[in-house]
Amino acid sequence: DTAVSQTPKYLVTQMGNDKSIKCEQNLGHDTMYWYKQDSKKFLKIMFSYNNKELIINETVPNRFSPKSPDKAHLNLHINSLELGDSAVYFCASSQGHRGVRTEAFFGQGTRLTVV
Amino acid sequence: TQLLEQSPQFLSIQEGENLTVYCNSSSVFSSLQWYRQEPGEGPVLLVTVVTGGEVKKLKRLTFQFGDARKDSSLHITAAQTGDTGLYLCAGFMDSNYQLIWGAGTKLIIKP
């Protein structure tokens, strides 16, 4: 069973469209994250939720809106997609978020291409 | 400005050679983690180092945390083709409970 699963794995869409990426974890973790990895492979955190509560909200356009219906799910909705949104988006989870040994478990990523 | 600088950005060597990649910062971290990412996959944790000067070994991989907890190194002995991947370091800042990521070292081991 996949620990952190996100769908879809690939997403090609036109500029201006609205799209969602779904993420589910079956590890029983209480913290989930969305990361963006650009073409240079730099991982940048976008959002973090702990027990469905938003705890990290980095400076991302408000076209990006995370939604956590429960501890096991953190979805990412993107409005009015732009070319610069093309990247690989990773969902991750961890047990807690304050410990120095906090280990992040990542999904396989969603490669978003905006044309 | 990146808080964590990784070097080299890219390394291609022959199987059997040794190599070291570095992760440097001017900031102090509570801990430092190394992840490996393979194409089409998410990063997977290799090790966490917490104490300044700490050395951890994982088979042919040796990880060291700097004494001042600002830098780390990963040394691979007798590299194998299976070591190919993107190696990422991430420092944990307990001031804001965030992992700060380096840009990665892309390692290719040629047979």
PDB file of C-alpha atoms in Angstrom:
ATOM      1  CA  ASP A   1       0.000   0.000   0.000  1.00  0.00           C
ATOM      2  CA  THR A   2       1.298   3.412  -0.934  1.00  0.00           C
ATOM      3  CA  ALA A   3       1.941   5.534   2.162  1.00  0.00           C
ATOM      4  CA  VAL A   4       1.420   8.949   0.564  1.00  0.00           C
ATOM      5  CA  SER A   5      -0.494   8.925  -2.685  1.00  0.00           C
ATOM      6  CA  GLN A   6      -1.318  11.865  -4.875  1.00  0.00           C
ATOM      7  CA  THR A   7      -3.345  12.085  -8.044  1.00  0.00           C
ATOM      8  CA  PRO A   8      -2.968  12.719 -10.839  1.00  0.00           C
ATOM      9  CA  LYS A   9       0.692  11.915 -11.532  1.00  0.00           C
ATOM     10  CA  TYR A  10       0.651  14.010 -14.687  1.00  0.00           C
ATOM     11  CA  LEU A  11      -1.524  17.011 -15.453  1.00  0.00           C
ATOM     12  CA  VAL A  12      -1.412  19.016 -18.671  1.00  0.00           C
ATOM     13  CA  THR A  13      -3.785  21.926 -18.880  1.00  0.00           C
ATOM     14  CA  GLN A  14      -4.280  25.260 -20.566  1.00  0.00           C
ATOM     15  CA  MET A  15      -3.617  28.655 -19.066  1.00  0.00           C
ATOM     16  CA  GLY A  16      -6.578  30.055 -17.212  1.00  0.00           C
ATOM     17  CA  ASN A  17      -8.006  26.700 -16.193  1.00  0.00           C
ATOM     18  CA  ASP A  18      -8.726  25.629 -12.612  1.00  0.00           C
ATOM     19  CA  LYS A  19      -7.357  22.285 -11.438  1.00  0.00           C
ATOM     20  CA  SER A  20      -7.049  20.219  -8.275  1.00  0.00           C
ATOM     21  CA  ILE A  21      -4.447  17.770  -7.033  1.00  0.00           C
ATOM     22  CA  LYS A  22      -5.468  15.276  -4.392  1.00  0.00           C
ATOM     23  CA  CYS A  23      -3.334  13.775  -1.650  1.00  0.00           C
ATOM     24  CA  GLU A  24      -4.012  11.032   0.857  1.00  0.00           C
ATOM     25  CA  GLN A  25      -1.765   9.442   3.460  1.00  0.00           C
ATOM     26  CA  ASN A  26      -2.422   6.168   5.291  1.00  0.00           C
ATOM     27  CA  LEU A  27       0.398   6.522   7.821  1.00  0.00           C
ATOM     28  CA  GLY A  28      -1.744   8.005  10.567  1.00  0.00           C
ATOM     29  CA  HIS A  29       0.330  11.195  10.487  1.00  0.00           C
ATOM     30  CA  ASP A  30      -1.083  14.442  11.795  1.00  0.00           C
ATOM     31  CA  THR A  31       0.855  16.848   9.576  1.00  0.00           C
ATOM     32  CA  MET A  32       0.699  17.200   5.794  1.00  0.00           C
ATOM     33  CA  TYR A  33       2.534  19.466   3.388  1.00  0.00           C
ATOM     34  CA  TRP A  34       2.531  20.710  -0.157  1.00  0.00           C
ATOM     35  CA  TYR A  35       5.864  21.390  -1.814  1.00  0.00           C
ATOM     36  CA  LYS A  36       6.712  22.785  -5.239  1.00  0.00           C
ATOM     37  CA  GLN A  37       9.828  21.560  -7.033  1.00  0.00           C
ATOM     38  CA  ASP A  38      10.877  23.736  -9.914  1.00  0.00           C
ATOM     39  CA  SER A  39      12.944  22.853 -12.970  1.00  0.00           C
ATOM     40  CA  LYS A  40      16.140  23.383 -10.990  1.00  0.00           C
ATOM     41  CA  LYS A  41      14.975  20.764  -8.473  1.00  0.00           C
ATOM     42  CA  PHE A  42      14.629  23.295  -5.674  1.00  0.00           C
ATOM     43  CA  LEU A  43      12.005  22.150  -3.153  1.00  0.00           C
ATOM     44  CA  LYS A  44       9.969  24.956  -1.680  1.00  0.00           C
ATOM     45  CA  ILE A  45       7.281  24.494   0.937  1.00  0.00           C
ATOM     46  CA  MET A  46       3.928  26.007   0.112  1.00  0.00           C
ATOM     47  CA  PHE A  47       1.584  24.930   2.889  1.00  0.00           C
ATOM     48  CA  SER A  48       1.529  22.779   5.979  1.00  0.00           C
ATOM     49  CA  TYR A  49      -1.448  21.506   7.935  1.00  0.00           C
ATOM     50  CA  ASN A  50      -1.397  19.962  11.403  1.00  0.00           C
ATOM     51  CA  ASN A  51      -4.614  18.200  12.436  1.00  0.00           C
ATOM     52  CA  LYS A  52      -6.478  20.013   9.666  1.00  0.00           C
ATOM     53  CA  GLU A  53      -5.209  23.391  10.860  1.00  0.00           C
ATOM     54  CA  LEU A  54      -3.081  25.555   8.591  1.00  0.00           C
ATOM     55  CA  ILE A  55       0.316  26.120  10.257  1.00  0.00           C
ATOM     56  CA  ILE A  56       2.550  27.174   7.387  1.00  0.00           C
ATOM     57  CA  ASN A  57       1.404  29.375   4.562  1.00  0.00           C
ATOM     58  CA  GLU A  58       4.354  30.572   2.560  1.00  0.00           C
ATOM     59  CA  THR A  59       4.149  33.402   0.127  1.00  0.00           C
ATOM     60  CA  VAL A  60       2.301  31.789  -2.720  1.00  0.00           C
ATOM     61  CA  PRO A  61      -0.300  33.406  -4.976  1.00  0.00           C
ATOM     62  CA  ASN A  62      -3.784  33.235  -3.522  1.00  0.00           C
ATOM     63  CA  ARG A  63      -4.778  31.303  -6.634  1.00  0.00           C
ATOM     64  CA  PHE A  64      -3.440  28.319  -4.677  1.00  0.00           C
ATOM     65  CA  SER A  65      -5.821  27.108  -2.007  1.00  0.00           C
ATOM     66  CA  PRO A  66      -5.238  24.023   0.125  1.00  0.00           C
ATOM     67  CA  LYS A  67      -8.098  22.118   1.664  1.00  0.00           C
ATOM     68  CA  SER A  68      -7.858  19.509   4.383  1.00  0.00           C
ATOM     69  CA  PRO A  69     -11.165  17.691   4.907  1.00  0.00           C
ATOM     70  CA  ASP A  70      -9.539  15.397   7.469  1.00  0.00           C
ATOM     71  CA  LYS A  71      -6.105  14.505   8.850  1.00  0.00           C
ATOM     72  CA  ALA A  72      -5.457  11.997   6.080  1.00  0.00           C
ATOM     73  CA  HIS A  73      -6.190  14.292   3.148  1.00  0.00           C
ATOM     74  CA  LEU A  74      -4.731  17.539   1.878  1.00  0.00           C
ATOM     75  CA  ASN A  75      -5.854  18.694  -1.533  1.00  0.00           C
ATOM     76  CA  LEU A  76      -4.483  21.572  -3.563  1.00  0.00           C
ATOM     77  CA  HIS A  77      -6.719  23.661  -5.774  1.00  0.00           C
ATOM     78  CA  ILE A  78      -5.231  26.068  -8.275  1.00  0.00           C
ATOM     79  CA  ASN A  79      -7.281  28.759  -9.979  1.00  0.00           C
ATOM     80  CA  SER A  80      -6.468  30.588 -13.207  1.00  0.00           C
ATOM     81  CA  LEU A  81      -3.381  28.553 -13.988  1.00  0.00           C
ATOM     82  CA  GLU A  82      -0.362  30.384 -15.386  1.00  0.00           C
ATOM     83  CA  LEU A  83       2.648  29.175 -17.361  1.00  0.00           C
ATOM     84  CA  GLY A  84       4.873  29.766 -14.331  1.00  0.00           C
ATOM     85  CA  ASP A  85       2.871  27.274 -12.309  1.00  0.00           C
ATOM     86  CA  SER A  86       4.420  24.443 -14.315  1.00  0.00           C
ATOM     87  CA  ALA A  87       6.422  22.338 -11.859  1.00  0.00           C
ATOM     88  CA  VAL A  88       6.291  19.114  -9.908  1.00  0.00           C
ATOM     89  CA  TYR A  89       4.101  19.354  -6.820  1.00  0.00           C
ATOM     90  CA  PHE A  90       4.806  17.018  -3.932  1.00  0.00           C
ATOM     91  CA  CYS A  91       2.555  16.128  -1.080  1.00  0.00           C
ATOM     92  CA  ALA A  92       4.244  14.931   2.108  1.00  0.00           C
ATOM     93  CA  SER A  93       3.283  13.942   5.618  1.00  0.00           C
ATOM     94  CA  SER A  94       4.991  13.601   8.978  1.00  0.00           C
ATOM     95  CA  GLN A  95       4.122  12.641  12.525  1.00  0.00           C
ATOM     96  CA  GLY A  96       4.264  15.963  14.290  1.00  0.00           C
ATOM     97  CA  HIS A  97       6.147  18.942  12.966  1.00  0.00           C
ATOM     98  CA  ARG A  98       8.105  20.292  15.913  1.00  0.00           C
ATOM     99  CA  GLY A  99      10.650  17.574  16.557  1.00  0.00           C
ATOM    100  CA  VAL A 100      14.172  17.817  15.208  1.00  0.00           C
ATOM    101  CA  ARG A 101      13.839  14.254  13.942  1.00  0.00           C
ATOM    102  CA  THR A 102      10.604  14.950  12.076  1.00  0.00           C
ATOM    103  CA  GLU A 103      10.750  12.795   8.963  1.00  0.00           C
ATOM    104  CA  ALA A 104       8.795  13.772   5.892  1.00  0.00           C
ATOM    105  CA  PHE A 105       7.308  11.029   3.734  1.00  0.00           C
ATOM    106  CA  PHE A 106       6.697  12.155   0.183  1.00  0.00           C
ATOM    107  CA  GLY A 107       4.248  11.161  -2.511  1.00  0.00           C
ATOM    108  CA  GLN A 108       5.395  10.455  -6.047  1.00  0.00           C
ATOM    109  CA  GLY A 109       4.674  13.979  -7.216  1.00  0.00           C
ATOM    110  CA  THR A 110       2.318  15.534  -9.736  1.00  0.00           C
ATOM    111  CA  ARG A 111       3.982  16.970 -12.812  1.00  0.00           C
ATOM    112  CA  LEU A 112       1.884  19.966 -13.809  1.00  0.00           C
ATOM    113  CA  THR A 113       2.399  21.427 -17.257  1.00  0.00           C
ATOM    114  CA  VAL A 114       0.537  24.574 -18.191  1.00  0.00           C
ATOM    115  CA  VAL A 115       0.384  25.286 -21.917  1.00  0.00           C
TER     116      VAL A 115
ATOM    117  CA  THR B   1      18.928  33.779  -1.203  1.00  0.00           C
ATOM    118  CA  GLN B   2      19.105  30.106  -0.366  1.00  0.00           C
ATOM    119  CA  LEU B   3      19.817  29.332   3.250  1.00  0.00           C
ATOM    120  CA  LEU B   4      21.355  25.967   2.368  1.00  0.00           C
ATOM    121  CA  GLU B   5      23.922  25.713  -0.412  1.00  0.00           C
ATOM    122  CA  GLN B   6      24.741  22.311  -1.826  1.00  0.00           C
ATOM    123  CA  SER B   7      27.855  21.544  -3.835  1.00  0.00           C
ATOM    124  CA  PRO B   8      28.570  20.368  -6.353  1.00  0.00           C
ATOM    125  CA  GLN B   9      25.294  20.816  -8.158  1.00  0.00           C
ATOM    126  CA  PHE B  10      26.162  17.994 -10.528  1.00  0.00           C
ATOM    127  CA  LEU B  11      28.641  15.130 -10.298  1.00  0.00           C
ATOM    128  CA  SER B  12      29.295  12.327 -12.743  1.00  0.00           C
ATOM    129  CA  ILE B  13      31.887   9.689 -11.812  1.00  0.00           C
ATOM    130  CA  GLN B  14      32.816   6.097 -12.578  1.00  0.00           C
ATOM    131  CA  GLU B  15      31.629   3.186 -10.521  1.00  0.00           C
ATOM    132  CA  GLY B  16      34.093   2.379  -7.752  1.00  0.00           C
ATOM    133  CA  GLU B  17      35.228   5.955  -7.135  1.00  0.00           C
ATOM    134  CA  ASN B  18      34.705   7.857  -3.910  1.00  0.00           C
ATOM    135  CA  LEU B  19      32.905  11.178  -3.660  1.00  0.00           C
ATOM    136  CA  THR B  20      31.825  13.824  -1.188  1.00  0.00           C
ATOM    137  CA  VAL B  21      28.961  16.276  -1.468  1.00  0.00           C
ATOM    138  CA  TYR B  22      28.528  19.254   0.799  1.00  0.00           C
ATOM    139  CA  CYS B  23      25.703  21.186   2.381  1.00  0.00           C
ATOM    140  CA  ASN B  24      26.643  24.605   3.784  1.00  0.00           C
ATOM    141  CA  SER B  25      24.879  27.433   5.525  1.00  0.00           C
ATOM    142  CA  SER B  26      25.537  30.491   7.628  1.00  0.00           C
ATOM    143  CA  SER B  27      22.553  29.492   9.783  1.00  0.00           C
ATOM    144  CA  VAL B  28      22.537  27.060  12.667  1.00  0.00           C
ATOM    145  CA  PHE B  29      20.163  24.143  12.402  1.00  0.00           C
ATOM    146  CA  SER B  30      18.728  21.933  15.122  1.00  0.00           C
ATOM    147  CA  SER B  31      19.154  18.952  12.865  1.00  0.00           C
ATOM    148  CA  LEU B  32      20.027  18.139   9.310  1.00  0.00           C
ATOM    149  CA  GLN B  33      18.545  15.504   7.096  1.00  0.00           C
ATOM    150  CA  TRP B  34      19.738  13.931   3.874  1.00  0.00           C
ATOM    151  CA  TYR B  35      17.254  12.625   1.327  1.00  0.00           C
ATOM    152  CA  ARG B  36      17.699  10.825  -1.969  1.00  0.00           C
ATOM    153  CA  GLN B  37      15.302  11.426  -4.820  1.00  0.00           C
ATOM    154  CA  GLU B  38      15.096   9.170  -7.862  1.00  0.00           C
ATOM    155  CA  PRO B  39      13.501  10.277 -11.155  1.00  0.00           C
ATOM    156  CA  GLY B  40       9.731  10.291 -10.988  1.00  0.00           C
ATOM    157  CA  GLU B  41       9.682   9.749  -7.246  1.00  0.00           C
ATOM    158  CA  GLY B  42       9.553  11.841  -4.117  1.00  0.00           C
ATOM    159  CA  PRO B  43      12.557  12.286  -1.806  1.00  0.00           C
ATOM    160  CA  VAL B  44      13.241   9.475   0.676  1.00  0.00           C
ATOM    161  CA  LEU B  45      14.976  10.109   3.993  1.00  0.00           C
ATOM    162  CA  LEU B  46      18.448   8.587   4.364  1.00  0.00           C
ATOM    163  CA  VAL B  47      19.569   9.957   7.714  1.00  0.00           C
ATOM    164  CA  THR B  48      19.024  12.622  10.358  1.00  0.00           C
ATOM    165  CA  VAL B  49      21.968  14.109  12.280  1.00  0.00           C
ATOM    166  CA  VAL B  50      21.304  16.145  15.391  1.00  0.00           C
ATOM    167  CA  THR B  51      24.469  16.655  17.400  1.00  0.00           C
ATOM    168  CA  GLY B  52      27.340  18.879  16.271  1.00  0.00           C
ATOM    169  CA  GLY B  53      30.162  16.664  15.018  1.00  0.00           C
ATOM    170  CA  GLU B  54      27.886  13.641  14.712  1.00  0.00           C
ATOM    171  CA  VAL B  55      28.885  10.996  12.187  1.00  0.00           C
ATOM    172  CA  LYS B  56      26.463   8.385  10.904  1.00  0.00           C
ATOM    173  CA  LYS B  57      27.164   5.529   8.553  1.00  0.00           C
ATOM    174  CA  LEU B  58      24.717   3.823   6.257  1.00  0.00           C
ATOM    175  CA  LYS B  59      26.639   1.030   4.514  1.00  0.00           C
ATOM    176  CA  ARG B  60      28.963   2.881   2.081  1.00  0.00           C
ATOM    177  CA  LEU B  61      27.487   6.301   2.925  1.00  0.00           C
ATOM    178  CA  THR B  62      28.985   8.421   5.707  1.00  0.00           C
ATOM    179  CA  PHE B  63      27.191  11.527   6.918  1.00  0.00           C
ATOM    180  CA  GLN B  64      28.740  14.178   9.129  1.00  0.00           C
ATOM    181  CA  PHE B  65      27.198  17.180  10.851  1.00  0.00           C
ATOM    182  CA  GLY B  66      29.536  20.115  11.345  1.00  0.00           C
ATOM    183  CA  ASP B  67      30.616  21.005  14.873  1.00  0.00           C
ATOM    184  CA  ALA B  68      28.752  24.306  14.676  1.00  0.00           C
ATOM    185  CA  ARG B  69      25.677  22.645  13.128  1.00  0.00           C
ATOM    186  CA  LYS B  70      25.888  24.888  10.068  1.00  0.00           C
ATOM    187  CA  ASP B  71      27.104  22.373   7.529  1.00  0.00           C
ATOM    188  CA  SER B  72      27.102  18.708   6.626  1.00  0.00           C
ATOM    189  CA  SER B  73      28.776  16.331   4.255  1.00  0.00           C
ATOM    190  CA  LEU B  74      27.884  13.061   2.605  1.00  0.00           C
ATOM    191  CA  HIS B  75      30.733  10.774   1.590  1.00  0.00           C
ATOM    192  CA  ILE B  76      30.143   7.731  -0.601  1.00  0.00           C
ATOM    193  CA  THR B  77      32.811   5.049  -0.773  1.00  0.00           C
ATOM    194  CA  ALA B  78      33.143   2.855  -3.866  1.00  0.00           C
ATOM    195  CA  ALA B  79      30.123   4.348  -5.598  1.00  0.00           C
ATOM    196  CA  GLN B  80      27.731   2.007  -7.369  1.00  0.00           C
ATOM    197  CA  THR B  81      25.316   2.659 -10.230  1.00  0.00           C
ATOM    198  CA  GLY B  82      22.467   2.264  -7.750  1.00  0.00           C
ATOM    199  CA  ASP B  83      23.679   5.386  -5.936  1.00  0.00           C
ATOM    200  CA  THR B  84      22.574   7.508  -8.900  1.00  0.00           C
ATOM    201  CA  GLY B  85      20.024  10.110  -7.889  1.00  0.00           C
ATOM    202  CA  LEU B  86      19.410  13.584  -6.554  1.00  0.00           C
ATOM    203  CA  TYR B  87      20.739  14.070  -3.028  1.00  0.00           C
ATOM    204  CA  LEU B  88      18.992  16.748  -0.998  1.00  0.00           C
ATOM    205  CA  CYS B  89      19.912  18.134   2.372  1.00  0.00           C
ATOM    206  CA  ALA B  90      17.338  19.777   4.612  1.00  0.00           C
ATOM    207  CA  GLY B  91      17.970  21.685   7.822  1.00  0.00           C
ATOM    208  CA  PHE B  92      15.407  21.907  10.599  1.00  0.00           C
ATOM    209  CA  MET B  93      14.916  25.312  12.168  1.00  0.00           C
ATOM    210  CA  ASP B  94      13.131  25.045  15.490  1.00  0.00           C
ATOM    211  CA  SER B  95      12.506  28.791  15.452  1.00  0.00           C
ATOM    212  CA  ASN B  96       9.711  28.233  12.961  1.00  0.00           C
ATOM    213  CA  TYR B  97       9.512  24.403  12.851  1.00  0.00           C
ATOM    214  CA  GLN B  98      10.397  24.336   9.184  1.00  0.00           C
ATOM    215  CA  LEU B  99      12.641  22.195   7.047  1.00  0.00           C
ATOM    216  CA  ILE B 100      14.833  24.384   4.832  1.00  0.00           C
ATOM    217  CA  TRP B 101      15.917  22.583   1.695  1.00  0.00           C
ATOM    218  CA  GLY B 102      19.070  22.750  -0.381  1.00  0.00           C
ATOM    219  CA  ALA B 103      18.818  22.673  -4.177  1.00  0.00           C
ATOM    220  CA  GLY B 104      20.338  19.202  -4.398  1.00  0.00           C
ATOM    221  CA  THR B 105      23.314  17.443  -5.918  1.00  0.00           C
ATOM    222  CA  LYS B 106      22.566  15.383  -8.994  1.00  0.00           C
ATOM    223  CA  LEU B 107      24.807  12.338  -8.880  1.00  0.00           C
ATOM    224  CA  ILE B 108      25.386  10.008 -11.822  1.00  0.00           C
ATOM    225  CA  ILE B 109      27.455   6.870 -11.387  1.00  0.00           C
ATOM    226  CA  LYS B 110      28.611   5.424 -14.674  1.00  0.00           C
ATOM    227  CA  PRO B 111      29.225   1.670 -15.059  1.00  0.00           C
TER     228      PRO B 111
END
